[in-house]
Amino acid sequence: MDLNFKIKIDQLISEVSALTDLTTKIAVLNYIQQESGFLLWQLEDEQRIDEDSRDY
C-alpha cells in the first residue's frame, strides 16, 4: 500500500475515533463501510471485465 494513502487513512480513523457523539461516530463508520464496499465491488467488476477481455 502506498504510504501516503496509509497516512491519510490513519488520520481519518484517528479523527473518527476522536468523535464523542456515539450516534455520529456510528453514522460516519457506516458511511465509510458503505462507500468502501461499493468501491470494492467496482474494482472487482473491473477486474472481471479485464480478465474476460484477456480470454479473447
Coordinates of C-alpha atoms in Angstrom, one line a residue:
M1 CA 0.0 0.0 0.0
D2 CA 1.2 3.5 -0.8
L3 CA 2.5 5.2 2.4
N4 CA 0.6 8.4 1.6
F5 CA -2.7 6.5 1.5
K6 CA -1.9 4.7 4.7
I7 CA -1.2 8.0 6.4
K8 CA -4.4 9.6 5.2
I9 CA -6.5 6.5 6.2
D10 CA -4.8 6.5 9.7
Q11 CA -5.6 10.2 10.1
L12 CA -9.2 9.7 9.1
I13 CA -9.5 6.8 11.6
S14 CA -8.0 8.9 14.3
E15 CA -10.4 11.7 13.6
V16 CA -13.4 9.4 13.7
S17 CA -12.1 7.8 16.9
A18 CA -12.0 11.3 18.5
L19 CA -15.7 11.9 17.9
T20 CA -17.5 12.0 21.2
D21 CA -21.1 11.6 19.9
L22 CA -21.7 7.9 19.5
T23 CA -24.5 8.4 17.0
T24 CA -22.3 10.5 14.8
K25 CA -19.4 8.1 15.1
I26 CA -21.6 5.1 14.1
A27 CA -23.1 7.1 11.2
V28 CA -19.6 8.0 9.9
L29 CA -18.3 4.5 10.2
N30 CA -21.4 3.1 8.5
Y31 CA -20.9 5.6 5.6
I32 CA -17.2 4.6 5.3
Q33 CA -18.1 1.0 5.2
Q34 CA -20.8 1.5 2.6
E35 CA -18.6 3.6 0.4
S36 CA -15.6 1.2 0.7
G37 CA -17.9 -1.7 -0.1
F38 CA -19.1 0.0 -3.2
L39 CA -15.6 0.8 -4.3
L40 CA -14.5 -2.8 -3.7
W41 CA -17.5 -4.0 -5.8
Q42 CA -16.5 -1.6 -8.6
L43 CA -12.9 -2.8 -8.5
E44 CA -13.9 -6.5 -8.6
D45 CA -16.2 -5.8 -11.5
E46 CA -13.3 -4.0 -13.4
Q47 CA -11.1 -7.0 -12.6
R48 CA -13.7 -9.4 -14.1
I49 CA -14.0 -7.3 -17.2
D50 CA -10.3 -7.2 -17.6
E51 CA -9.9 -10.9 -17.2
D52 CA -12.8 -11.5 -19.6
S53 CA -11.1 -9.3 -22.2
R54 CA -7.9 -11.4 -22.0
D55 CA -9.8 -14.6 -22.7
Y56 CA -10.5 -13.4 -26.3

